[in-house]
Amino acid sequence: MKCLVTSRILLFAGIAIAGAGALSVWFVTQPRPAYSREAKIADGNGDPEKGKMLFAAGDCGSCHASPGQSDRLRLGGGLALASNYGTFRAPNISSDRVDGIGAWTVIELANAVPSVVSPDGRHYYPVFPYGSYAHMKPADVNDLMAYLRTLPAVSGRAPGPEVYAFFRVRRFVGFWKVLYFESTPLQDDPGRDPGWNRGRYLVEAVAHCAECHSSRDVFGGIKPATRFAGGRDPQGTGFYPNITPARIGDWSAEEIAEVLRSGKTPHHGQVGSSMADVVVNTALLPQVDRDAMAAYLKSMPARPTPRP
């Protein structure tokens, strides 16, 4: 009889522990929008000209423009992005009110960018470079939305992701966020000049340079020791170069800014692959922004290039 009672106690304890564990997992992986619907983010008074520059710096058209046509402002999505976890496709972010984000509020865009939660309350996959975008300022999200609303509506939705079975459970993205995600806007360093702070903001947040120029671990998180030091192309087609002073330390700030303007390197070469597409965007920025980005890149710590 005593053994039976002990067995029941152990059974109930096991059930309680399992239940508590399940509740903990549910809580930890829950999507958490950064802003409530009542948050005080102005909607309707954003500056589309500032938003246009953010759109260019963020390289938005490179991923979200509809493939097969030359207009980088037709943001119907559909570009296929291969990875170790499956194939993802960039969504429609045009002003179409049904298939795009034309019906979204600024709050919904702010939640999609800094906290990476969709309007229907789901996690976005981290193929979207939100680890960087999460550091954007709310006012800039407002300006970006003001610009996006000036662009043409494009009908049609891109196909959903084709990912391996385990990754189809969006809730598991919550674990990834616990390990790697930080959604705090960058604060200016009072010990640095405004140009350096502007450069850091553009490089680290808006232009999301580290998302490509870094190596990643088995879960897809950036390895801190390789940040900006180079990394394998997720599609397996090459290796992004080291852009710390360990690799480009002999380039002047003026030469780095020129790469961002024309794609010409100091050694008479021309950037290629996806960087050529990036330069199409950074060439649209005012020179002061390219100079600021160059100054920040020059100030970064030198890191050795990881093995491909």
Coordinates of C-alpha atoms in Angstrom, one line a residue:
M1 CA 0.0 0.0 0.0
K2 CA 2.8 2.4 0.9
C3 CA 4.5 1.7 -2.5
L4 CA 1.2 2.5 -4.3
V5 CA 0.9 5.8 -2.5
T6 CA 4.5 6.7 -3.2
S7 CA 4.0 5.8 -6.9
R8 CA 0.9 8.1 -7.1
I9 CA 2.8 10.9 -5.4
L10 CA 5.6 10.6 -7.9
L11 CA 3.2 10.4 -10.8
F12 CA 1.4 13.6 -9.7
A13 CA 4.7 15.3 -9.1
G14 CA 5.8 14.3 -12.5
I15 CA 2.6 15.6 -14.1
A16 CA 3.0 18.9 -12.1
I17 CA 6.6 19.3 -13.2
A18 CA 5.7 18.6 -16.8
G19 CA 2.8 21.0 -16.7
A20 CA 5.0 23.7 -15.2
G21 CA 7.6 23.1 -17.8
A22 CA 5.0 23.4 -20.6
L23 CA 3.7 26.6 -19.2
S24 CA 7.2 28.0 -18.9
V25 CA 7.9 27.1 -22.6
W26 CA 4.6 28.7 -23.6
F27 CA 5.5 31.9 -21.7
V28 CA 9.1 32.1 -22.9
T29 CA 8.2 31.6 -26.6
Q30 CA 5.2 34.0 -26.6
P31 CA 5.3 36.7 -29.2
R32 CA 5.6 40.1 -27.5
P33 CA 4.8 43.2 -29.5
A34 CA 6.9 46.1 -28.4
Y35 CA 4.0 48.6 -28.7
S36 CA 0.4 48.3 -27.8
R37 CA -2.3 49.7 -30.1
E38 CA -2.5 52.7 -27.8
A39 CA 1.2 53.5 -27.9
K40 CA 2.1 57.1 -28.7
I41 CA 3.8 56.7 -32.0
A42 CA 2.6 59.4 -34.4
D43 CA 0.8 58.1 -37.5
G44 CA 0.3 60.3 -40.5
N45 CA 3.0 63.0 -39.8
G46 CA 6.1 61.0 -40.9
D47 CA 8.5 62.6 -43.3
P48 CA 8.6 60.6 -46.6
E49 CA 11.9 62.2 -47.7
K50 CA 13.6 61.0 -44.6
G51 CA 11.8 57.7 -45.0
K52 CA 13.2 57.4 -48.6
M53 CA 16.8 57.6 -47.2
L54 CA 16.0 55.0 -44.6
F55 CA 14.5 52.8 -47.4
A56 CA 17.7 53.1 -49.3
A57 CA 20.0 52.6 -46.4
G58 CA 18.0 49.5 -45.3
D59 CA 18.4 47.9 -48.7
C60 CA 14.6 47.2 -48.7
G61 CA 14.2 47.1 -52.5
S62 CA 16.9 44.5 -53.0
C63 CA 14.8 41.9 -51.2
H64 CA 11.2 43.0 -51.5
A65 CA 11.1 44.2 -55.2
S66 CA 9.2 41.8 -57.4
P67 CA 11.6 39.6 -59.3
G68 CA 11.7 39.7 -63.1
Q69 CA 11.2 43.4 -63.4
S70 CA 13.5 46.4 -63.1
D71 CA 11.5 48.8 -60.9
R72 CA 13.0 48.5 -57.3
L73 CA 10.0 50.3 -55.9
R74 CA 7.4 47.7 -56.9
L75 CA 7.6 45.8 -53.6
G76 CA 5.5 42.8 -54.4
G77 CA 8.0 40.4 -52.9
G78 CA 8.6 36.8 -54.0
L79 CA 12.4 36.7 -54.0
A80 CA 13.5 33.3 -52.9
L81 CA 16.1 33.1 -50.1
A82 CA 17.8 29.7 -49.6
S83 CA 19.2 28.7 -46.3
N84 CA 20.2 25.7 -44.2
Y85 CA 16.6 25.7 -42.8
G86 CA 14.7 25.8 -46.0
T87 CA 13.6 28.4 -48.6
F88 CA 12.0 31.7 -47.6
R89 CA 10.4 34.3 -49.8
A90 CA 10.4 38.0 -49.2
P91 CA 6.8 39.2 -48.6
N92 CA 4.8 41.9 -50.3
I93 CA 5.4 45.2 -48.5
S94 CA 3.8 47.4 -51.1
S95 CA 0.9 49.7 -50.4
D96 CA -1.7 47.2 -51.6
R97 CA -4.3 47.0 -48.8
V98 CA -5.0 43.3 -49.3
D99 CA -1.7 41.6 -50.3
G100 CA 0.7 44.2 -49.0
I101 CA 0.9 46.4 -45.9
G102 CA -1.3 49.3 -47.2
A103 CA -3.8 48.7 -44.4
W104 CA -1.1 48.5 -41.6
T105 CA -0.7 51.2 -39.0
V106 CA 2.6 52.6 -38.0
I107 CA 2.2 50.7 -34.7
E108 CA 2.0 47.4 -36.7
L109 CA 5.1 48.3 -38.7
A110 CA 6.9 49.2 -35.5
N111 CA 6.0 45.9 -34.1
A112 CA 7.1 44.1 -37.2
V113 CA 10.5 45.8 -37.2
P114 CA 11.7 46.3 -33.6
S115 CA 9.9 43.3 -32.0
V116 CA 9.3 41.2 -35.1
V117 CA 5.7 40.2 -34.4
S118 CA 3.2 40.2 -37.2
P119 CA -0.2 42.0 -37.0
D120 CA -1.8 38.6 -36.4
G121 CA 0.5 37.9 -33.4
R122 CA 3.1 35.5 -34.9
H123 CA 6.9 35.5 -34.8
Y124 CA 8.7 36.4 -38.0
Y125 CA 11.5 34.1 -39.0
P126 CA 15.0 35.6 -38.4
V127 CA 15.8 35.4 -42.1
F128 CA 14.4 38.9 -41.9
P129 CA 17.4 40.9 -40.5
Y130 CA 15.5 42.1 -37.5
G131 CA 18.4 41.5 -35.1
S132 CA 19.6 44.8 -36.6
Y133 CA 16.4 46.6 -37.5
A134 CA 15.2 46.1 -33.9
H135 CA 17.6 49.0 -32.9
M136 CA 15.8 51.5 -35.1
K137 CA 14.2 54.5 -33.6
P138 CA 10.4 54.7 -33.5
A139 CA 10.5 58.1 -35.2
D140 CA 12.4 56.5 -38.2
V141 CA 9.8 53.8 -38.5
N142 CA 7.2 56.5 -38.8
D143 CA 9.2 58.2 -41.6
L144 CA 9.7 54.8 -43.3
M145 CA 6.0 54.1 -43.3
A146 CA 5.3 57.6 -44.7
Y147 CA 7.6 56.8 -47.6
L148 CA 6.2 53.3 -48.2
R149 CA 2.7 54.8 -48.5
T150 CA 3.9 56.8 -51.5
L151 CA 4.9 53.7 -53.5
P152 CA 2.7 51.8 -55.9
A153 CA 0.4 49.0 -54.7
V154 CA 1.3 45.6 -56.1
S155 CA -1.2 42.8 -56.0
G156 CA -0.3 39.2 -55.2
R157 CA 1.2 37.5 -52.3
A158 CA 4.5 35.6 -52.3
P159 CA 4.3 31.9 -51.5
G160 CA 4.9 30.9 -47.8
P161 CA 8.2 29.6 -46.6
E162 CA 9.3 26.0 -47.5
V163 CA 11.1 25.0 -44.3
Y164 CA 11.9 21.7 -42.7
A165 CA 9.3 20.3 -40.4
F166 CA 10.8 21.4 -37.1
F167 CA 11.0 25.0 -38.2
R168 CA 7.4 25.2 -39.2
V169 CA 6.5 25.7 -35.6
R170 CA 6.7 29.5 -35.4
R171 CA 6.6 29.3 -31.6
F172 CA 10.1 27.9 -31.6
V173 CA 11.4 31.2 -33.0
G174 CA 10.7 32.5 -29.4
F175 CA 13.6 30.4 -28.2
W176 CA 15.8 32.0 -30.9
K177 CA 14.8 35.4 -29.6
V178 CA 15.7 34.5 -26.1
L179 CA 19.2 33.5 -27.2
Y180 CA 20.0 36.2 -29.7
F181 CA 17.4 39.0 -29.9
E182 CA 17.7 42.4 -28.3
S183 CA 15.3 45.1 -29.2
T184 CA 16.6 48.3 -27.7
P185 CA 17.1 51.4 -29.9
L186 CA 20.7 52.5 -30.1
Q187 CA 21.6 55.4 -27.9
D188 CA 24.1 58.0 -28.9
D189 CA 27.5 57.8 -27.3
P190 CA 28.1 61.2 -25.7
G191 CA 31.9 60.6 -25.9
R192 CA 31.7 60.5 -29.7
D193 CA 30.9 63.2 -32.3
P194 CA 27.5 63.3 -34.1
G195 CA 29.0 61.9 -37.3
W196 CA 30.3 58.8 -35.6
N197 CA 27.0 58.2 -33.8
R198 CA 25.1 58.6 -37.1
G199 CA 27.5 56.1 -38.8
R200 CA 27.0 53.6 -36.0
Y201 CA 23.3 53.9 -36.3
L202 CA 23.3 53.3 -40.0
V203 CA 25.8 50.5 -40.0
E204 CA 24.5 48.6 -36.9
A205 CA 20.7 49.2 -37.3
V206 CA 19.4 50.4 -40.6
A207 CA 22.0 49.0 -43.1
H208 CA 22.3 45.8 -41.0
C209 CA 25.9 45.2 -42.3
A210 CA 26.7 42.6 -39.7
E211 CA 23.9 40.4 -40.9
C212 CA 26.0 39.4 -43.9
H213 CA 29.6 40.2 -42.8
S214 CA 29.6 37.8 -39.9
S215 CA 29.7 34.1 -39.3
R216 CA 26.8 32.2 -37.6
D217 CA 26.4 29.3 -35.3
V218 CA 24.3 26.2 -35.9
F219 CA 21.2 28.0 -34.8
G220 CA 21.8 30.9 -37.1
G221 CA 22.9 33.4 -34.5
I222 CA 25.8 35.7 -35.2
K223 CA 29.0 34.6 -33.4
P224 CA 30.1 37.7 -31.5
A225 CA 33.9 37.1 -32.2
T226 CA 33.2 37.2 -35.9
R227 CA 30.9 40.3 -36.1
F228 CA 31.9 42.2 -39.2
A229 CA 34.8 39.8 -39.7
G230 CA 33.2 37.9 -42.6
G231 CA 31.0 34.9 -43.0
R232 CA 29.7 32.3 -45.4
D233 CA 26.8 33.3 -47.7
P234 CA 23.7 31.5 -46.3
Q235 CA 22.9 30.4 -49.8
G236 CA 26.3 28.7 -50.1
T237 CA 27.5 30.8 -53.0
G238 CA 30.5 32.5 -51.5
F239 CA 32.0 34.2 -48.4
Y240 CA 31.3 37.8 -47.3
P241 CA 34.5 39.6 -46.6
N242 CA 35.9 40.9 -43.4
I243 CA 35.2 44.7 -43.2
T244 CA 37.0 45.4 -39.9
P245 CA 40.4 47.1 -39.9
A246 CA 42.0 43.7 -39.9
R247 CA 41.1 43.4 -43.6
I248 CA 40.5 47.0 -44.7
G249 CA 42.6 48.9 -42.2
D250 CA 44.8 50.4 -45.0
W251 CA 41.7 51.9 -46.6
S252 CA 41.0 55.6 -45.7
A253 CA 37.6 56.7 -44.6
E254 CA 37.3 58.5 -47.9
E255 CA 38.0 55.3 -49.8
I256 CA 35.4 53.4 -47.8
A257 CA 32.9 56.1 -48.5
E258 CA 33.8 55.9 -52.2
V259 CA 33.1 52.1 -52.2
L260 CA 29.6 52.9 -50.8
R261 CA 29.1 55.5 -53.6
S262 CA 30.4 53.8 -56.7
G263 CA 31.5 50.3 -55.7
K264 CA 35.1 51.0 -56.6
T265 CA 37.7 49.7 -54.2
P266 CA 41.1 51.4 -53.5
H267 CA 42.8 48.6 -55.4
H268 CA 41.0 49.4 -58.6
G269 CA 38.5 46.5 -58.2
Q270 CA 34.7 46.7 -58.3
V271 CA 32.5 45.1 -55.7
G272 CA 30.3 42.3 -57.0
S273 CA 27.7 39.8 -56.0
S274 CA 25.1 41.1 -53.5
M275 CA 27.3 44.0 -52.5
A276 CA 26.9 45.5 -55.9
D277 CA 23.1 45.6 -55.2
V278 CA 23.8 47.2 -51.8
V279 CA 25.9 50.0 -53.5
V280 CA 22.9 50.8 -55.7
N281 CA 21.2 51.8 -52.5
T282 CA 24.0 53.4 -50.6
A283 CA 24.8 55.6 -53.6
L284 CA 21.4 57.2 -53.0
L285 CA 22.4 58.4 -49.6
P286 CA 23.7 61.9 -49.0
Q287 CA 27.5 62.0 -48.9
V288 CA 27.4 62.9 -45.2
D289 CA 25.8 59.6 -44.4
R290 CA 28.4 57.6 -46.4
D291 CA 31.1 59.5 -44.7
A292 CA 29.6 58.7 -41.3
M293 CA 29.4 55.0 -42.1
A294 CA 33.0 55.0 -43.2
A295 CA 34.1 56.8 -40.0
Y296 CA 32.3 54.2 -37.9
L297 CA 33.8 51.2 -39.9
K298 CA 37.3 52.7 -39.5
S299 CA 36.8 52.8 -35.7
M300 CA 35.7 49.2 -35.2
P301 CA 38.0 46.7 -33.5
A302 CA 40.1 44.6 -35.8
R303 CA 38.9 41.0 -35.8
P304 CA 40.5 38.0 -37.6
T305 CA 38.7 36.5 -40.6
P306 CA 37.0 33.2 -39.5
R307 CA 37.5 30.1 -41.6
P308 CA 35.0 29.7 -44.4

